[in-house]
Short mmCIF file of C-alpha atoms (C1' of nucleotides) in Angstrom, two decimals:
data_model
loop_
_atom_site.label_atom_id
_atom_site.label_comp_id
_atom_site.label_asym_id
_atom_site.label_seq_id
_atom_site.Cartn_x
_atom_site.Cartn_y
_atom_site.Cartn_z
CA MET A 1 16.46 10.03 -31.38
CA GLU A 2 15.83 6.33 -30.94
CA ARG A 3 17.99 3.75 -32.60
CA ALA A 4 16.35 1.27 -34.96
CA ASP A 5 17.11 -1.81 -32.84
CA ALA A 6 15.86 -0.05 -29.74
CA ALA A 7 12.59 0.85 -31.44
CA HIS A 8 12.25 -2.71 -32.63
CA ASN A 9 12.72 -4.09 -29.15
CA ARG A 10 10.29 -1.62 -27.63
CA ALA A 11 7.64 -2.85 -30.04
CA ARG A 12 8.40 -6.49 -29.17
CA ILE A 13 8.16 -5.74 -25.47
CA LEU A 14 4.82 -4.00 -25.73
CA GLU A 15 3.44 -6.75 -27.92
CA ALA A 16 4.57 -9.48 -25.52
CA ALA A 17 3.21 -7.61 -22.51
CA ALA A 18 -0.16 -7.13 -24.17
CA LEU A 19 -0.42 -10.87 -24.82
CA LEU A 20 0.58 -11.79 -21.28
CA PHE A 21 -1.69 -9.27 -19.60
CA ALA A 22 -4.55 -10.60 -21.67
CA GLU A 23 -4.10 -14.17 -20.55
CA ARG A 24 -3.61 -13.84 -16.78
CA PRO A 25 -3.86 -11.34 -13.92
CA PRO A 26 -1.19 -8.66 -14.10
CA GLN A 27 0.40 -9.45 -10.77
CA ASP A 28 1.07 -12.97 -12.04
CA VAL A 29 3.07 -11.66 -14.97
CA THR A 30 6.70 -11.22 -13.98
CA MET A 31 9.17 -8.94 -15.66
CA ASP A 32 11.04 -12.09 -16.56
CA ASP A 33 8.02 -13.52 -18.36
CA ILE A 34 7.76 -10.39 -20.45
CA ALA A 35 11.46 -10.36 -21.26
CA LYS A 36 11.38 -14.03 -22.25
CA LYS A 37 8.31 -13.68 -24.42
CA ALA A 38 9.72 -10.59 -26.08
CA GLY A 39 13.01 -12.40 -26.73
CA VAL A 40 14.89 -9.72 -24.86
CA GLY A 41 17.22 -9.62 -21.87
CA ARG A 42 16.24 -8.32 -18.45
CA GLY A 43 18.54 -5.35 -18.73
CA THR A 44 16.92 -4.24 -21.95
CA LEU A 45 13.49 -4.46 -20.40
CA TYR A 46 14.40 -2.53 -17.28
CA ARG A 47 16.16 0.15 -19.31
CA ARG A 48 12.85 1.49 -20.56
CA TYR A 49 10.27 0.16 -18.15
CA PRO A 50 11.28 0.10 -14.49
CA ASP A 51 8.18 -1.87 -13.51
CA ARG A 52 4.98 -3.49 -14.75
CA ALA A 53 2.96 -0.36 -14.18
CA SER A 54 4.98 1.66 -16.67
CA ILE A 55 4.42 -0.98 -19.33
CA ALA A 56 0.69 -1.03 -18.77
CA VAL A 57 0.63 2.75 -18.84
CA ALA A 58 2.44 2.71 -22.17
CA LEU A 59 -0.07 0.25 -23.55
CA LEU A 60 -2.99 2.33 -22.33
CA ASP A 61 -1.55 5.59 -23.47
CA ASP A 62 -3.04 5.57 -26.94
CA HIS A 63 -6.57 4.79 -25.82
CA GLU A 64 -6.49 7.32 -23.02
CA ARG A 65 -5.09 10.05 -25.17
CA GLU A 66 -7.74 9.44 -27.75
CA LEU A 67 -10.48 9.85 -25.15
CA GLN A 68 -8.83 12.93 -23.76
CA GLU A 69 -8.76 14.38 -27.23
CA ARG A 70 -12.46 13.76 -27.69
CA LEU A 71 -13.23 15.34 -24.32
CA LEU A 72 -11.33 18.47 -25.27
CA ARG A 73 -12.23 18.89 -28.90
CA GLY A 74 -14.74 16.23 -29.90
CA ASP A 75 -18.41 16.59 -30.70
CA PRO A 76 -20.95 17.12 -27.93
CA PRO A 77 -22.11 15.67 -25.66
CA LEU A 78 -18.63 14.26 -24.96
CA GLY A 79 -16.86 17.38 -26.16
CA PRO A 80 -17.68 21.01 -25.38
CA GLY A 81 -21.09 22.43 -26.16
CA ALA A 82 -23.54 20.26 -24.24
CA PRO A 83 -24.87 20.95 -20.72
CA PRO A 84 -22.52 19.72 -17.96
CA ALA A 85 -24.82 16.93 -16.80
CA GLU A 86 -25.00 15.49 -20.29
CA ARG A 87 -21.27 15.77 -20.74
CA LEU A 88 -20.72 13.92 -17.49
CA ALA A 89 -23.06 11.16 -18.59
CA ALA A 90 -21.20 10.86 -21.88
CA PHE A 91 -17.91 10.74 -20.01
CA TYR A 92 -19.18 7.90 -17.85
CA ALA A 93 -20.33 5.98 -20.90
CA ALA A 94 -16.95 6.40 -22.56
CA MET A 95 -15.12 5.31 -19.43
CA VAL A 96 -17.24 2.19 -19.13
CA ARG A 97 -16.32 1.41 -22.69
CA LEU A 98 -12.64 1.94 -21.93
CA LEU A 99 -12.81 -0.24 -18.83
CA GLU A 100 -14.68 -2.96 -20.65
CA ASP A 101 -12.14 -3.08 -23.46
CA HIS A 102 -8.97 -2.67 -21.44
CA SER A 103 -9.68 -3.43 -17.82
CA HIS A 104 -6.81 -5.89 -17.58
CA LEU A 105 -4.43 -3.16 -18.69
CA VAL A 106 -5.86 -0.60 -16.34
CA LEU A 107 -5.56 -3.08 -13.53
CA GLY A 108 -1.98 -3.79 -14.55
CA SER A 109 -1.13 -0.14 -14.33
CA GLU A 110 -2.20 0.04 -10.74
CA VAL A 111 0.42 -1.07 -8.35
CA GLY A 112 -0.78 -0.10 -4.92
CA ARG A 113 -2.53 3.23 -4.85
CA SER A 114 -0.59 4.64 -7.74
CA ARG A 115 -3.78 5.20 -9.68
CA PHE A 116 -4.04 8.76 -8.46
CA GLU A 117 -0.54 9.55 -9.55
CA THR A 118 -0.92 8.86 -13.24
CA GLY A 119 -1.34 11.73 -15.63
CA ALA A 120 -4.58 10.26 -16.86
CA TYR A 121 -6.23 10.39 -13.44
CA GLY A 122 -5.29 14.03 -13.13
CA PHE A 123 -6.92 14.64 -16.46
CA TRP A 124 -10.18 12.91 -15.55
CA ARG A 125 -10.14 14.81 -12.30
CA ALA A 126 -9.70 18.19 -13.96
CA HIS A 127 -12.40 17.39 -16.46
CA VAL A 128 -15.03 16.45 -13.89
CA ARG A 129 -14.00 19.36 -11.70
CA ALA A 130 -14.61 21.71 -14.61
CA LEU A 131 -18.02 20.21 -15.30
CA LEU A 132 -19.01 20.63 -11.66
CA SER A 133 -17.90 24.25 -11.68
CA ALA A 134 -19.72 24.93 -14.93
CA ALA A 135 -22.87 23.54 -13.38
CA GLY A 136 -22.40 25.81 -10.39
CA THR A 137 -22.22 22.87 -8.00
CA PRO A 138 -21.06 23.93 -4.54
CA GLY A 139 -17.91 22.41 -3.02
CA PRO A 140 -16.73 20.67 -6.19
CA ASP A 141 -13.34 19.61 -4.85
CA ALA A 142 -14.58 16.96 -2.48
CA LEU A 143 -17.26 15.82 -4.88
CA VAL A 144 -14.86 15.02 -7.70
CA GLU A 145 -13.38 11.95 -6.01
CA VAL A 146 -16.82 10.72 -5.07
CA LEU A 147 -17.86 10.83 -8.71
CA LEU A 148 -14.63 9.26 -9.93
CA ALA A 149 -14.34 6.50 -7.33
CA PRO A 150 -16.82 4.09 -8.98
CA LEU A 151 -14.57 4.08 -12.05
CA ALA A 152 -11.78 2.34 -10.17
CA PRO A 153 -10.87 -0.78 -12.16
CA GLU A 154 -11.26 -3.05 -9.14
CA VAL A 155 -14.80 -1.82 -8.63
CA TYR A 156 -15.65 -2.29 -12.27
CA GLY A 157 -14.08 -5.73 -12.36
CA TYR A 158 -15.94 -6.78 -9.23
CA GLN A 159 -19.26 -5.68 -10.64
CA ARG A 160 -18.61 -7.43 -13.92
CA ARG A 161 -16.97 -10.67 -12.86
CA VAL A 162 -18.27 -11.36 -9.39
CA LEU A 163 -21.69 -9.73 -9.37
CA GLY A 164 -22.30 -10.51 -13.02
CA LEU A 165 -23.61 -7.07 -13.91
CA SER A 166 -23.64 -6.00 -17.55
CA PRO A 167 -21.79 -2.93 -18.81
CA GLU A 168 -25.18 -1.39 -19.52
CA GLN A 169 -26.37 -1.83 -15.94
CA ILE A 170 -23.19 -0.25 -14.66
CA ALA A 171 -23.40 2.62 -17.10
CA ARG A 172 -27.01 3.22 -16.09
CA ALA A 173 -26.12 3.39 -12.41
CA LEU A 174 -23.30 5.81 -13.16
CA ALA A 175 -25.55 7.96 -15.30
CA ARG A 176 -27.75 8.52 -12.30
CA LEU A 177 -24.84 10.15 -10.53
CA THR A 178 -25.14 13.08 -12.89
CA ARG A 179 -27.99 14.41 -10.81
CA MET A 180 -25.25 15.47 -8.41
CA LEU A 181 -24.77 18.40 -10.76
CA ASP A 182 -28.11 19.87 -9.81
CA ARG A 183 -27.34 21.98 -6.81
CA MET B 1 -9.14 -24.43 23.37
CA GLU B 2 -6.13 -22.16 23.15
CA ARG B 3 -3.06 -22.74 25.23
CA ALA B 4 -1.94 -19.95 27.54
CA ASP B 5 1.37 -19.31 25.79
CA ALA B 6 -0.40 -19.22 22.44
CA ALA B 7 -2.86 -16.60 23.67
CA HIS B 8 -0.02 -14.57 25.05
CA ASN B 9 1.85 -14.62 21.78
CA ARG B 10 -1.24 -13.71 19.80
CA ALA B 11 -1.63 -10.60 21.92
CA ARG B 12 2.05 -9.70 21.41
CA ILE B 13 1.71 -10.13 17.68
CA LEU B 14 -1.35 -7.92 17.39
CA GLU B 15 0.23 -5.28 19.57
CA ALA B 16 3.42 -5.24 17.53
CA ALA B 17 1.53 -5.13 14.25
CA ALA B 18 -0.60 -2.23 15.42
CA LEU B 19 2.53 -0.24 16.28
CA LEU B 20 4.22 -1.00 12.98
CA PHE B 21 1.16 -0.29 10.84
CA ALA B 22 0.83 3.03 12.62
CA GLU B 23 4.33 4.17 11.81
CA ARG B 24 4.70 3.26 8.14
CA PRO B 25 2.73 2.13 5.09
CA PRO B 26 1.50 -1.46 5.42
CA GLN B 27 3.31 -2.77 2.36
CA ASP B 28 6.59 -1.65 3.95
CA VAL B 29 5.94 -3.79 7.02
CA THR B 30 7.29 -7.29 6.45
CA MET B 31 6.16 -10.36 8.28
CA ASP B 32 9.69 -10.52 9.62
CA ASP B 33 9.39 -7.05 11.14
CA ILE B 34 6.24 -8.07 12.95
CA ALA B 35 7.77 -11.31 14.22
CA LYS B 36 10.89 -9.50 15.44
CA LYS B 37 8.96 -6.74 17.18
CA ALA B 38 6.64 -9.27 18.79
CA GLY B 39 9.64 -11.31 19.95
CA VAL B 40 8.31 -14.35 18.16
CA GLY B 41 9.63 -16.68 15.46
CA ARG B 42 8.44 -16.68 11.88
CA GLY B 43 6.81 -20.07 12.24
CA THR B 44 4.72 -18.88 15.14
CA LEU B 45 3.55 -15.87 13.22
CA TYR B 46 2.62 -17.82 10.11
CA ARG B 47 0.79 -20.43 12.16
CA ARG B 48 -2.04 -18.00 12.88
CA TYR B 49 -1.73 -15.29 10.28
CA PRO B 50 -0.80 -16.46 6.81
CA ASP B 51 -0.31 -12.89 5.57
CA ARG B 52 -0.42 -9.22 6.50
CA ALA B 53 -4.04 -8.88 5.50
CA SER B 54 -5.25 -11.38 8.06
CA ILE B 55 -3.46 -9.48 10.82
CA ALA B 56 -4.98 -6.18 9.79
CA VAL B 57 -8.40 -7.81 9.59
CA ALA B 58 -7.96 -9.14 13.11
CA LEU B 59 -7.04 -5.67 14.33
CA LEU B 60 -10.01 -4.10 12.61
CA ASP B 61 -12.44 -6.71 13.70
CA ASP B 62 -13.52 -5.07 16.93
CA HIS B 63 -14.20 -1.69 15.43
CA GLU B 64 -16.07 -3.09 12.49
CA ARG B 65 -18.19 -5.37 14.57
CA GLU B 66 -19.10 -2.50 16.83
CA LEU B 67 -20.31 -0.43 13.89
CA GLN B 68 -22.19 -3.38 12.49
CA GLU B 69 -23.90 -3.78 15.81
CA ARG B 70 -24.98 -0.15 15.84
CA LEU B 71 -26.30 -0.43 12.30
CA LEU B 72 -28.42 -3.41 13.23
CA ARG B 73 -29.63 -2.50 16.69
CA GLY B 74 -28.44 1.00 17.56
CA ASP B 75 -30.44 4.21 17.87
CA PRO B 76 -31.66 6.01 14.77
CA PRO B 77 -30.57 7.50 12.48
CA LEU B 78 -27.73 4.95 12.34
CA GLY B 79 -29.92 2.10 13.52
CA PRO B 80 -33.42 1.16 12.35
CA GLY B 81 -36.24 3.66 12.57
CA ALA B 82 -35.12 6.66 10.55
CA PRO B 83 -35.87 7.25 6.85
CA PRO B 84 -33.44 5.47 4.50
CA ALA B 85 -31.77 8.66 3.28
CA GLU B 86 -30.98 9.73 6.82
CA ARG B 87 -29.71 6.30 7.72
CA LEU B 88 -27.40 6.35 4.71
CA ALA B 89 -26.07 9.75 5.73
CA ALA B 90 -25.42 8.47 9.24
CA PHE B 91 -23.68 5.43 7.81
CA TYR B 92 -21.40 7.63 5.73
CA ALA B 93 -20.55 9.74 8.75
CA ALA B 94 -19.72 6.66 10.78
CA MET B 95 -17.56 5.25 8.00
CA VAL B 96 -15.64 8.51 7.68
CA ARG B 97 -14.99 8.30 11.39
CA LEU B 98 -13.80 4.71 11.05
CA LEU B 99 -11.55 5.57 8.12
CA GLU B 100 -10.13 8.58 9.91
CA ASP B 101 -9.28 6.57 13.00
CA HIS B 102 -8.05 3.40 11.36
CA SER B 103 -7.27 4.08 7.72
CA HIS B 104 -3.80 2.57 8.04
CA LEU B 105 -5.35 -0.64 9.25
CA VAL B 106 -7.96 -0.70 6.56
CA LEU B 107 -5.25 -0.12 4.00
CA GLY B 108 -3.21 -2.89 5.53
CA SER B 109 -6.05 -5.29 5.17
CA GLU B 110 -6.11 -4.77 1.44
CA VAL B 111 -3.46 -6.79 -0.19
CA GLY B 112 -4.35 -7.14 -3.81
CA ARG B 113 -8.03 -6.78 -4.58
CA SER B 114 -9.22 -8.54 -1.47
CA ARG B 115 -11.35 -5.65 -0.23
CA PHE B 116 -14.49 -7.08 -1.74
CA GLU B 117 -13.81 -10.46 -0.27
CA THR B 118 -13.84 -9.48 3.38
CA GLY B 119 -16.88 -10.17 5.47
CA ALA B 120 -17.13 -6.52 6.39
CA TYR B 121 -17.52 -5.41 2.80
CA GLY B 122 -20.35 -7.87 2.33
CA PHE B 123 -22.03 -6.40 5.37
CA TRP B 124 -21.75 -2.79 4.18
CA ARG B 125 -23.01 -3.94 0.83
CA ALA B 126 -26.07 -5.67 2.27
CA HIS B 127 -26.84 -2.69 4.48
CA VAL B 128 -26.77 -0.14 1.67
CA ARG B 129 -28.67 -2.51 -0.59
CA ALA B 130 -31.41 -2.76 2.02
CA LEU B 131 -31.60 1.01 2.38
CA LEU B 132 -31.94 1.42 -1.37
CA SER B 133 -34.70 -1.15 -1.48
CA ALA B 134 -36.51 0.42 1.45
CA ALA B 135 -36.44 3.74 -0.36
CA GLY B 136 -37.86 2.09 -3.46
CA THR B 137 -34.87 3.04 -5.56
CA PRO B 138 -34.89 1.28 -8.92
CA GLY B 139 -32.01 -1.01 -9.91
CA PRO B 140 -30.35 -1.08 -6.49
CA ASP B 141 -27.78 -3.72 -7.32
CA ALA B 142 -25.64 -1.65 -9.61
CA LEU B 143 -26.05 1.43 -7.47
CA VAL B 144 -24.67 -0.15 -4.32
CA GLU B 145 -21.08 -0.28 -5.56
CA VAL B 146 -21.33 3.27 -6.83
CA LEU B 147 -22.33 4.44 -3.38
CA LEU B 148 -19.70 2.34 -1.65
CA ALA B 149 -16.78 3.09 -3.97
CA PRO B 150 -15.90 6.49 -2.45
CA LEU B 151 -15.31 4.72 0.87
CA ALA B 152 -12.32 2.83 -0.52
CA PRO B 153 -9.39 3.52 1.83
CA GLU B 154 -7.14 4.65 -1.04
CA VAL B 155 -9.70 7.23 -2.08
CA TYR B 156 -10.10 8.49 1.46
CA GLY B 157 -6.35 8.60 2.00
CA TYR B 158 -5.81 10.47 -1.23
CA GLN B 159 -8.41 13.07 -0.34
CA ARG B 160 -6.97 13.56 3.12
CA ARG B 161 -3.26 13.41 2.53
CA VAL B 162 -2.74 14.61 -1.02
CA LEU B 163 -5.67 16.92 -1.60
CA GLY B 164 -5.69 18.10 1.99
CA LEU B 165 -9.43 17.85 2.44
CA SER B 166 -10.86 17.70 5.95
CA PRO B 167 -12.97 14.80 7.21
CA GLU B 168 -15.89 17.21 7.34
CA GLN B 169 -15.54 18.17 3.70
CA ILE B 170 -15.44 14.54 2.70
CA ALA B 171 -18.40 13.67 4.88
CA ARG B 172 -20.36 16.55 3.38
CA ALA B 173 -19.65 15.39 -0.17
CA LEU B 174 -20.71 11.87 0.74
CA ALA B 175 -23.87 13.13 2.41
CA ARG B 176 -24.92 14.62 -0.89
CA LEU B 177 -24.92 11.15 -2.39
CA THR B 178 -27.96 10.34 -0.31
CA ARG B 179 -30.11 12.16 -2.85
CA MET B 180 -29.58 9.04 -4.97
CA LEU B 181 -32.30 7.51 -2.82
CA ASP B 182 -34.92 9.82 -4.30
CA ARG B 183 -36.07 7.94 -7.33
"C1'" DT C 1 5.58 -37.05 37.89
"C1'" DC C 2 5.10 -38.45 33.29
"C1'" DG C 3 3.27 -38.64 28.43
"C1'" DT C 4 1.51 -36.40 24.68
"C1'" DA C 5 -0.27 -33.10 21.77
"C1'" DT C 6 0.23 -28.56 20.68
"C1'" DG C 7 3.06 -24.60 20.12
"C1'" DT C 8 7.57 -22.52 18.98
"C1'" DG C 9 11.42 -20.54 16.35
"C1'" DG C 10 14.97 -20.39 13.26
"C1'" DA C 11 17.16 -22.46 9.22
"C1'" DC C 12 16.26 -23.18 4.50
"C1'" DA C 13 14.85 -23.13 -0.32
"C1'" DC C 14 12.50 -20.62 -3.69
"C1'" DG C 15 11.16 -16.96 -6.66
"C1'" DG C 16 11.01 -12.10 -8.11
"C1'" DT C 17 13.38 -7.70 -8.36
"C1'" DG C 18 16.62 -4.54 -9.81
"C1'" DT C 19 21.62 -3.62 -10.95
"C1'" DC C 20 25.87 -3.90 -13.29
"C1'" DC C 21 29.24 -4.48 -16.81
"C1'" DG C 22 31.63 -6.67 -20.79
"C1'" DG C 23 30.49 -7.24 -25.36
"C1'" DT C 24 27.82 -5.75 -29.55
"C1'" DT C 25 25.78 -2.93 -33.05
"C1'" DG C 26 23.72 0.93 -35.31
"C1'" DA C 27 24.43 5.71 -36.90
"C1'" DC C 28 27.19 9.34 -38.37
"C1'" DT C 29 31.46 11.23 -40.72
"C1'" DA C 30 35.00 11.55 -43.96
"C1'" DT D 1 33.60 2.06 -47.45
"C1'" DA D 2 36.11 2.20 -43.26
"C1'" DG D 3 36.48 4.12 -38.71
"C1'" DT D 4 34.75 5.91 -34.38
"C1'" DC D 5 31.78 6.43 -30.65
"C1'" DA D 6 27.87 6.36 -28.13
"C1'" DA D 7 23.95 3.91 -27.26
"C1'" DC D 8 22.14 -0.50 -26.64
"C1'" DC D 9 21.92 -5.39 -25.34
"C1'" DG D 10 21.57 -9.35 -22.29
"C1'" DG D 11 22.66 -12.43 -18.83
"C1'" DA D 12 24.91 -13.12 -14.39
"C1'" DC D 13 24.53 -11.69 -9.74
"C1'" DA D 14 23.22 -10.13 -5.16
"C1'" DC D 15 19.44 -8.94 -2.37
"C1'" DC D 16 15.11 -9.37 -0.09
"C1'" DG D 17 10.62 -11.17 1.25
"C1'" DT D 18 7.88 -15.27 1.45
"C1'" DG D 19 6.35 -19.50 3.08
"C1'" DT D 20 7.67 -24.27 4.70
"C1'" DC D 21 9.62 -27.62 7.61
"C1'" DC D 22 11.26 -29.98 11.54
"C1'" DA D 23 13.78 -30.64 15.86
"C1'" DC D 24 12.96 -28.86 20.32
"C1'" DA D 25 10.27 -26.86 24.21
"C1'" DT D 26 6.30 -26.32 26.99
"C1'" DA D 27 1.58 -26.43 28.80
"C1'" DC D 28 -2.04 -29.37 30.10
"C1'" DG D 29 -4.25 -33.83 31.52
"C1'" DA D 30 -3.71 -38.32 33.84
#
DNA sequence: TCGTATGTGGACACGGTGTCCGGTTGACTA
DNA sequence: TAGTCAACCGGACACCGTGTCCACATACGA
């Protein structure tokens, strides 16, 4: 069980990191910055979070778990009960929402190509894979990554910030991918 | 005009970089490694190539330009003349080939989120955008990134090395994306 | 052959990372 | 409430990669 001072410091660290990630690109936030802002020594920081990615993951955890919960047990069309194509569309809409609200965190959690290694990615993957199977789509394994790739935070950020597309435009384009479920 | 010794050193640098990128992940290759292997000082290296990405871009340049040439003036279905959907399929096949042969280079050229900033990406983007327009697809702008996203080197590498998919499986999944061109 | 501009290479300073250890403090027990 | 111990804290430190700078070398033109 966690000691009171340790819990207190963890909270301070997460709070500081959230502020810093919000104000500049994640790769410009050093571990030292976070420690300073949290009023905590380097050793304390590294004890729990070996790198930036793990902090961002911790910050995202709540939001991702909530979405996962809704996918598993929520109301249709996000949850079980609706046709696969509609569920996929709902999933895309929810992911756009998540990216819009927390893209700086998601970006922060991606050092190199570690995106595929997080538990969350595995979950999204399994979910889409299941939808493809339910729809009877042939060769679902290769198709999963194709359907998930446009949700990469860099892609979303590029569309939003450089191309100036709206979340609605992006969501609409993604929704059209659901026709992949027709064999 | 370039001095003879400078040209010689440039060749040595590119050769050394190609060898190093081939044997380990690009982020594990330091500028120092490249300079050492090329038998060249750090200053010389930095004079031409300010970072790893620019070296990888230089190495890729030939291959990318050749593909661009074939897209613009080659035989159908890759070049002009075939229906848009077939041209897109041919483009996907060619890109899979490029990724298969040079994925380590492409990965090396991506330090940070610079992928979208390279000239090559702009070219692929314009090409796919034109195909979408020619096919009369509505809202092509948002769709372009969706169709290009699965070609990200990390995605390809993950499919090949972690999931163990074959180039053919990947190409097949990509080919199915061409149905996006039917309105 | 000589002068000059360009190229060269290694030394250097800087900044970020991750580790380590002496001191501190919270939690549990009697 | 006092004592004990394990967990925690935090800053100093060493390491590594980056990018710059400048004294020297060399190719090219006159």
